[in-house]
Coordinates of C-alpha atoms (C1' of nucleotides) in Angstrom, one line a residue:
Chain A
X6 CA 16.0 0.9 8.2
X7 CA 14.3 3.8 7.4
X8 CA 11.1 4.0 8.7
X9 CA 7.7 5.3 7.8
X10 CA 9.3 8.9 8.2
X11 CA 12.0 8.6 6.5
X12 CA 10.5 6.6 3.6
X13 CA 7.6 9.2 3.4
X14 CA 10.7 11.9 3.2
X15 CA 11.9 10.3 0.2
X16 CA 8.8 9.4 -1.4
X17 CA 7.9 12.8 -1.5
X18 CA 11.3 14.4 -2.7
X19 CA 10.6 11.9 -5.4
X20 CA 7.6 13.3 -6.1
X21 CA 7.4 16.7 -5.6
X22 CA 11.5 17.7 -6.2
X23 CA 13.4 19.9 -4.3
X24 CA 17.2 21.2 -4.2
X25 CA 18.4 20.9 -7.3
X26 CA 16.4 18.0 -7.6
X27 CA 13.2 17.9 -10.6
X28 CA 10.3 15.3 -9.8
X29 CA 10.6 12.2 -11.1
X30 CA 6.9 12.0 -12.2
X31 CA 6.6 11.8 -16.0
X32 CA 9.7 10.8 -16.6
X33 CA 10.5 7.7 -18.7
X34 CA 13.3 5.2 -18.0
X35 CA 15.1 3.7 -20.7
X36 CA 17.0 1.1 -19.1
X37 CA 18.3 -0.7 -15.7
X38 CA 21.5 -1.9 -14.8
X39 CA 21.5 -4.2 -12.1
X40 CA 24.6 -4.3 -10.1
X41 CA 23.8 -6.9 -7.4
X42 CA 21.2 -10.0 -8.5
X43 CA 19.6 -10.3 -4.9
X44 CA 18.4 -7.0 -4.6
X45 CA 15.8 -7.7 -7.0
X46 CA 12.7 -10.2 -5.6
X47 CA 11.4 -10.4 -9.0
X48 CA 10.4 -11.2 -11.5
X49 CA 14.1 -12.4 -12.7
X50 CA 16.6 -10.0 -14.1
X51 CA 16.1 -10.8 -17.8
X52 CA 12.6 -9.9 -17.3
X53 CA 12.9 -7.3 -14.8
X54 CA 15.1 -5.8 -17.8
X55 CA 12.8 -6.2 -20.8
X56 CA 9.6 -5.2 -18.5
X57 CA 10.3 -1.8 -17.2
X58 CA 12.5 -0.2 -20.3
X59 CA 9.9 2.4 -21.8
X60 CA 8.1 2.7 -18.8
X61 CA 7.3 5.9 -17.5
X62 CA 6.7 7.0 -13.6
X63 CA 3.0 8.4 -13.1
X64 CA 2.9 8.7 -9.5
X65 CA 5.0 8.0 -6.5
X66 CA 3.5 6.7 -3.0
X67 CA 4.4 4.6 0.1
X68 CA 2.4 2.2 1.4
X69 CA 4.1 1.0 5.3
X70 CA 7.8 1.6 4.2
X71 CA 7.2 0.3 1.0
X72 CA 7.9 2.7 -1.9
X73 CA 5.7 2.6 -4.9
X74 CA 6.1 3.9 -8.2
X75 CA 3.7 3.7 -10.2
X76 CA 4.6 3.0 -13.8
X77 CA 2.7 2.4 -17.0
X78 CA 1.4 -1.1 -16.8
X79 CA 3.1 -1.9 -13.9
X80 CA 4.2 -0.8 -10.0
X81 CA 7.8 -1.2 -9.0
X82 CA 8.0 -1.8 -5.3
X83 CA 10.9 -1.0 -2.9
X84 CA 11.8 -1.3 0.5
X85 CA 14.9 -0.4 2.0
X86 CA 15.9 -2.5 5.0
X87 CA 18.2 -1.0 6.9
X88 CA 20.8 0.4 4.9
X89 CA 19.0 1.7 1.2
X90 CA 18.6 5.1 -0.1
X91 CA 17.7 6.1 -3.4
X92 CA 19.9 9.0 -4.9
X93 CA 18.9 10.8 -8.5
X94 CA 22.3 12.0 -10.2
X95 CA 23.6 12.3 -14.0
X96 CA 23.5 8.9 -15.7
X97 CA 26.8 9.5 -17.0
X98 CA 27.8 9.9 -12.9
X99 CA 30.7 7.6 -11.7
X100 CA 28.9 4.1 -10.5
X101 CA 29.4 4.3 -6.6
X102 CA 31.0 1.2 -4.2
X103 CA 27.0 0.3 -2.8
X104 CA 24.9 1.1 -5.9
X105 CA 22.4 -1.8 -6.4
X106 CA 20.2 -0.8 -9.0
X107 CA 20.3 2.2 -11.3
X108 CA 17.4 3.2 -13.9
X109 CA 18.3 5.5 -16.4
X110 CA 15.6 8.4 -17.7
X111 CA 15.8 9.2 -21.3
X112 CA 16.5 12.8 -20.1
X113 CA 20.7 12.2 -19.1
X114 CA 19.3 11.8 -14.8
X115 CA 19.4 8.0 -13.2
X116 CA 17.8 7.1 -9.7
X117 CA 20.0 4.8 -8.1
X118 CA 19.5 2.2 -5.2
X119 CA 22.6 2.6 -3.0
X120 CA 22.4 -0.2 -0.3
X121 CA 25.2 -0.7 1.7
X122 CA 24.2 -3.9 3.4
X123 CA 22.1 -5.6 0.5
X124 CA 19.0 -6.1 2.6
X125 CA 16.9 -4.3 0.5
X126 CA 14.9 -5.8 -2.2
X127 CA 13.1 -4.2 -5.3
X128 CA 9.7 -6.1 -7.1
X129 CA 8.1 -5.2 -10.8
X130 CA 5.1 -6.8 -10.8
X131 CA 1.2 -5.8 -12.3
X132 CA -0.4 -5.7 -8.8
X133 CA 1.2 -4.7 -6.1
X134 CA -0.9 -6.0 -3.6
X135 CA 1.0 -9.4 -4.2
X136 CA 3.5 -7.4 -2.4
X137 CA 1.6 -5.3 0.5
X138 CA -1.3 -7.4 1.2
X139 CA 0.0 -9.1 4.5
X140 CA 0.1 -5.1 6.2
X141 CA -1.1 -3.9 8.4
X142 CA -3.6 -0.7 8.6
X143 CA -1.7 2.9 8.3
X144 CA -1.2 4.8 11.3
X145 CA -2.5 7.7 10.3
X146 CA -6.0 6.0 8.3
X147 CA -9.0 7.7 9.7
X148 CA -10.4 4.7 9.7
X149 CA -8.0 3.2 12.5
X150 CA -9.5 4.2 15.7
X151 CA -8.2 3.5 19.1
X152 CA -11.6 1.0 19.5
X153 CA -10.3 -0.8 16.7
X154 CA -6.5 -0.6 17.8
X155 CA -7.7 -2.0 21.1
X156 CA -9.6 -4.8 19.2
X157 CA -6.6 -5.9 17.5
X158 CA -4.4 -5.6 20.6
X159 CA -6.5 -8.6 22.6
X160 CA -6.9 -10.9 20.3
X161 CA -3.5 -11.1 20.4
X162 CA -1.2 -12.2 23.5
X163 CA 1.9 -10.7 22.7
X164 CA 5.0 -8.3 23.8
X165 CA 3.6 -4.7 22.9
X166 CA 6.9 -3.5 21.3
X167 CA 7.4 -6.6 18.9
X168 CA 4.0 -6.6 18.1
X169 CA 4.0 -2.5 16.9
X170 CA 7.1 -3.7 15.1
X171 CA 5.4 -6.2 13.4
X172 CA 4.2 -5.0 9.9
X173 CA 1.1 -7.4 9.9
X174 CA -0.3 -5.5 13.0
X175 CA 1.0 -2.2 11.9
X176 CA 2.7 -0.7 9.0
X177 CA 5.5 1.8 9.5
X178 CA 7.1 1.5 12.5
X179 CA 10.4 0.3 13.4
X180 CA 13.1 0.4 16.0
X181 CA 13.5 4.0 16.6
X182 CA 9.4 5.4 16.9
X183 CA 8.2 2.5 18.3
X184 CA 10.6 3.1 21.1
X185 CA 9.6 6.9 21.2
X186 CA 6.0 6.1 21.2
X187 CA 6.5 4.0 24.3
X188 CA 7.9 6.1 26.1
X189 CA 5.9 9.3 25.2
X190 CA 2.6 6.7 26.3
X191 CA 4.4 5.9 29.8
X192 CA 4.2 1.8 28.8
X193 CA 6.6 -1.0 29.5
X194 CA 8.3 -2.2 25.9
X195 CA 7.5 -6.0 27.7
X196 CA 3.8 -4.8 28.6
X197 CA 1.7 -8.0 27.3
X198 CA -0.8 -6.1 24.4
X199 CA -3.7 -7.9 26.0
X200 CA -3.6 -5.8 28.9
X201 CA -3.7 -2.2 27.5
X202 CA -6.9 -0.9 28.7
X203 CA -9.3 1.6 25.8
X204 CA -7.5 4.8 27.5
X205 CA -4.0 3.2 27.1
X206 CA -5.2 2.2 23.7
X207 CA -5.8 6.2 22.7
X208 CA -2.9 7.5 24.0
X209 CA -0.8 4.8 22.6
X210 CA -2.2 5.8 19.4
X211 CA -1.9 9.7 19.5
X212 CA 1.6 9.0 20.6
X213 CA 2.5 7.0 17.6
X214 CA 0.9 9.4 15.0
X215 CA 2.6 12.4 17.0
X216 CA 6.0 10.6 16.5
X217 CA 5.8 10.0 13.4
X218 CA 4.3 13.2 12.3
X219 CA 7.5 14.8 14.6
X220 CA 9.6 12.5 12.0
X221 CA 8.1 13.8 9.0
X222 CA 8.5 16.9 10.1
X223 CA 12.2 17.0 10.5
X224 CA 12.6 14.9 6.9
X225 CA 13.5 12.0 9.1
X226 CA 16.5 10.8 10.9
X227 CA 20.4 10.5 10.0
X228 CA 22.0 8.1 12.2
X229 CA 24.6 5.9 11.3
X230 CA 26.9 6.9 8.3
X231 CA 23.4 6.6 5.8
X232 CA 22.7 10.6 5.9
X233 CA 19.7 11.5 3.9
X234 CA 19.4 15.0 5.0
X235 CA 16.8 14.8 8.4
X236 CA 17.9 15.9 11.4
X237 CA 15.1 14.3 13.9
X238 CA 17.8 12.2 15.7
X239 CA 18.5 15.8 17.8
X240 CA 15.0 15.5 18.9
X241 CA 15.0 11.6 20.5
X242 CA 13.7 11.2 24.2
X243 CA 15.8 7.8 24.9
X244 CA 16.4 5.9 21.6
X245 CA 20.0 5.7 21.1
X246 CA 20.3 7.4 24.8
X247 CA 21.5 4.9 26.9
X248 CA 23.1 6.1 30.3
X249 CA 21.6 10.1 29.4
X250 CA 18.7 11.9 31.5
X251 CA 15.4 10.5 31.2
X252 CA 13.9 14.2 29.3
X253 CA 10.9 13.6 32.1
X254 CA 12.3 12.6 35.4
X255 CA 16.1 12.5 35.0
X256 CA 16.4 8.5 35.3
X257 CA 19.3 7.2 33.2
X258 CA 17.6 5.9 30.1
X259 CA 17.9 2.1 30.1
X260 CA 18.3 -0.5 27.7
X261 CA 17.4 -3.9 27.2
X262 CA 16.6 -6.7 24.2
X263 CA 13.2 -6.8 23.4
X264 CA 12.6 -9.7 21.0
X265 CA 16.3 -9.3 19.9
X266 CA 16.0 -5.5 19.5
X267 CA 17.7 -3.1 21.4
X268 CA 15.4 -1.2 23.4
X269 CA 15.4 2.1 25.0
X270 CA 13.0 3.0 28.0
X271 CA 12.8 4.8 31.5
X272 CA 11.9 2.4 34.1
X273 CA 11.2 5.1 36.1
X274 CA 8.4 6.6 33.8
X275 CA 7.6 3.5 31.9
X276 CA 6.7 0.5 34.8
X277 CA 6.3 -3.1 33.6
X278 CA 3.4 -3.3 36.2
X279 CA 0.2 -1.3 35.0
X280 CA -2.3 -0.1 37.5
X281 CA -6.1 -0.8 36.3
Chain B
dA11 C1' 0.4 -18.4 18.4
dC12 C1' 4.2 -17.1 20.4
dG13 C1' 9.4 -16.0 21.1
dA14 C1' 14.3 -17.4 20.3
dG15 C1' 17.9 -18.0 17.2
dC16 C1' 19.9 -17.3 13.0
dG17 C1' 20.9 -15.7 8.3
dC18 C1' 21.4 -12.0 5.2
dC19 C1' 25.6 -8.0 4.6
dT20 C1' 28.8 -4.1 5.4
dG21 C1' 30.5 -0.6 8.2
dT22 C1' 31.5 1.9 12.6
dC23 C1' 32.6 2.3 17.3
dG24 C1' 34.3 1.2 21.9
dG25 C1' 37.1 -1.5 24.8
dC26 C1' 41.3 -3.7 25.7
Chain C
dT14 C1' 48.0 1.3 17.2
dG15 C1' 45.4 -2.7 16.0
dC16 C1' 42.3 -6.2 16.7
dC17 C1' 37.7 -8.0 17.9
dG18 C1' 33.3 -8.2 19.4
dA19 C1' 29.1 -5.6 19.7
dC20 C1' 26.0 -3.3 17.3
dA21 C1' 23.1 -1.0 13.5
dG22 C1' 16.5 2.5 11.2
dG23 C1' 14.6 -4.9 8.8
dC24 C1' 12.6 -9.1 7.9
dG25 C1' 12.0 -14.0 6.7
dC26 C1' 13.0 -18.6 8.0
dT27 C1' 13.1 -22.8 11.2
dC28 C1' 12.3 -24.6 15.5
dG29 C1' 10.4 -25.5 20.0

DNA sequence: ACGAGCGCCTGTCGGC
DNA sequence: TGCCGACAGGCGCTCG
């Protein structure tokens, strides 16, 4: 899916505007059409319906790759798997093959919920941390130091990569950074998180913030046939670069499962062994 | 408390 | 060319 990069990309185009685009903030929607039942968690469509007509947006966030808008009484929540994007057009605009779910302004623009694969899933609800409460801390909170990173890493005896892809440790990362972060930090994918020492711990850290900043900074990536406009895919060290030059060394660029993900690495630069 | 396996879905790509 | 399996930015579930 998209990942914190990429959902931070959209959130603020949301917000702010951009090409062509106006911000969404203050507008009002007057009415969903929901075009495929599963992609909305809850409550259940009748509801959903009733609830959000008249609502108007008042601020739009991202909390892990959740996106929140935040409407009058309530928050609508979204996340987009692997295959969602959210497009703004004219609400008079030909319905598309993957739209989802489409919510009309009263000013003649829609945002629309394209989602290819269906994975994604939508939520209206009056407290949102029903929704976010099992995350994990932000990467980039102040508040997350590499002590308490390190803290969290031993009291669990885990696979480093699954557990940085697992949302309750960590919000925001997924396939693609985790994999860059690993191998900007020189650490095995299948290193056990109990051994990373308080150094490893900090450069681990910087490396995931500097990845993801890199991300933001390029409006995300476009892979796959889902093009949202970010061109950070030109800028990957190994992910997706099986067989090509490890950027460091030269070493093909490997890859391997890692708790059923595919997972790029130099096994040159990035040994399973650590030295203490 | 872990990881493996699978389900959810559609589309693309590479190999034969 | 055409078919077919592998694979895809995610996550929740069950089962050992």
């Amino acid at each position: 899916m998209p990942e914190l990069p990429e959902v931070e990309t959209i959130a603020q185009g949301l917000r702010l505007g951009g090409q062509g685009i106006p911000s969404l903030v203050g507008m009002k929607i007057e009415r969903a059409h929901l075009l495929w039942e599963r992609t909305l968690a809850t409550p259940a469509p009748a509801e959903f319906m009733k609830r959000i007509a008249g609502q108007v947006i008042h601020a739009i966030g991202r909390r892990g790759k959740f996106l929140l808008f935040q409407l009058s009484p309530d928050t609508l929540l979204i996340h987009l798997r692997m295959s969602g994007d959210l497009i703004v057009e004219p609400a008079a605009a030909a319905v598309q093959p993957h739209h989802r779910l489409m919510l009309d302004f009263d000013n003649g623009l829609r945002l629309v919920f394209n989602d290819a694969r269906k994975f994604g899933r939508v939520w209206l609800t009056a407290d949102p941390q029903e929704v976010t409460a099992k995350l994990g801390p932000e990467p980039f909170d102040l508040e997350l130091t590499a002590e308490k990173l390190h803290e969290r890493l031993l009291t669990r005896r885990r696979l480093l990569k699954p557990l940085l892809l697992d949302q309750t440790f960590l919000a925001g990362l997924g396939n693609i950074y985790t994999d860059e972060a690993l191998f900007l930090s020189r650490l095995h994918p299948n290193t056990p998180s109990d051994r990373l020492t308080l150094p490893h711990t900090e450069i681990l850290l910087a490396n995931i913030r500097q990845v993801l900043l890199e991300g933001i900074r390029h409006h995300g990536a476009s892979i796959d046939w889902v093009y949202r406009g970010g061109d950070f895919q030109n800028y990957f060290r190994v992910y997706g670069r099986k067989g090509l030059p490890c950027p460091v060394c030269g070493t093909p660029v490997e890859r391997i499962l890692v708790g059923q993900r595919g997972t790029h690495f130099c096994a040159h630069c990035q040994k399973e062994e650590m030295e203490k």
